Protein backbone atom coordinates (compact mmCIF):
# COMPACT_ATOMS: atom_id res chain seq x y z
CA MET A 1 -0.07 7.20 8.96
CA ALA A 2 3.44 6.17 7.97
CA GLU A 3 4.77 7.49 11.28
CA ALA A 4 2.11 5.60 13.26
CA PHE A 5 2.67 2.33 11.40
CA ALA A 6 6.45 2.59 11.72
CA GLY A 7 6.01 3.35 15.41
CA ILE A 8 4.16 0.10 16.12
CA ASN A 9 6.27 -2.28 14.06
CA PRO A 10 10.07 -2.17 13.89
CA TYR A 11 9.96 -3.89 10.47
CA PHE A 12 8.06 -1.06 8.85
CA ASN A 13 10.26 1.66 7.39
CA ARG A 14 8.70 5.13 7.76
CA THR A 15 10.16 6.50 4.52
CA GLU A 16 9.11 3.43 2.53
CA LEU A 17 5.62 3.54 4.00
CA ARG A 18 5.27 7.23 3.29
CA THR A 19 6.26 6.65 -0.34
CA MET A 20 3.79 3.77 -0.67
CA LEU A 21 0.90 5.72 0.86
CA TYR A 22 1.52 8.80 -1.32
CA ARG A 23 1.78 6.57 -4.41
CA HIS A 24 -1.54 4.98 -3.46
CA LEU A 25 -3.19 8.42 -3.17
CA ASP A 26 -1.70 9.53 -6.51
CA LEU A 27 -2.86 6.42 -8.32
CA THR A 28 -6.32 6.61 -6.82
CA THR A 29 -6.58 10.29 -7.79
CA GLN A 30 -5.66 9.37 -11.39
CA GLU A 31 -8.32 6.66 -11.40
CA VAL A 32 -11.00 9.04 -10.16
CA ALA A 33 -9.95 11.71 -12.65
CA MET A 34 -10.31 9.27 -15.52
CA ARG A 35 -13.74 8.15 -14.35
CA LEU A 36 -14.99 11.71 -13.91
CA ALA A 37 -13.66 12.57 -17.35
CA GLY A 38 -15.63 9.70 -18.82
CA ASN A 39 -12.47 7.99 -20.04
CA PHE A 40 -13.56 4.55 -18.91
CA ALA A 41 -10.80 2.61 -20.69
CA ALA A 42 -8.18 4.67 -18.81
CA ASP A 43 -10.25 4.32 -15.63
CA ILE A 44 -10.11 0.52 -15.92
CA LYS A 45 -6.39 0.61 -16.61
CA ALA A 46 -5.85 2.89 -13.60
CA PHE A 47 -7.97 0.60 -11.42
CA ASP A 48 -5.80 -2.35 -12.42
CA THR A 49 -2.69 -0.38 -11.44
CA VAL A 50 -4.26 0.59 -8.09
CA GLU A 51 -5.20 -3.02 -7.46
CA GLN A 52 -1.68 -4.31 -8.09
CA GLU A 53 -0.20 -1.52 -5.92
CA ALA A 54 -2.67 -2.34 -3.09
CA LEU A 55 -1.71 -5.99 -3.24
CA SER A 56 1.96 -4.99 -2.99
CA MET A 57 1.15 -2.89 0.06
CA ALA A 58 -0.72 -5.82 1.59
CA ASP A 59 2.32 -8.00 1.06
CA TYR A 60 4.54 -5.38 2.73
CA PHE A 61 2.25 -5.12 5.77
CA SER A 62 1.83 -8.91 6.02
CA PHE A 63 5.54 -9.55 5.83
CA GLY A 64 6.24 -6.95 8.54
CA ILE A 65 3.62 -8.46 10.83
CA MET A 66 4.95 -11.95 10.29
CA ARG A 67 8.49 -10.75 11.07
CA GLN A 68 7.29 -8.97 14.22
CA PHE A 69 5.35 -12.01 15.48
CA PRO A 70 7.06 -15.08 13.97
CA GLN A 71 5.77 -17.38 16.69
CA LYS A 72 2.24 -16.78 15.36
CA PHE A 73 3.06 -17.76 11.77
CA TYR A 74 5.94 -20.22 11.68
């Protein structure tokens, strides 16, 4: 996915995207593991971390799209 995203937008860095996507998978895996273990306090904490990380990813994608198409946003 990182390769595809980096290929369609020159403002997306493949290495940075790859790191972000793997981090997202790791955090989501931790969240699921806590839920399956019945550790709901840790599940909630993990969810909060996933949410913040997803919002950061959204900012990264939004900023890249705005840089690629400034005439649409500014």
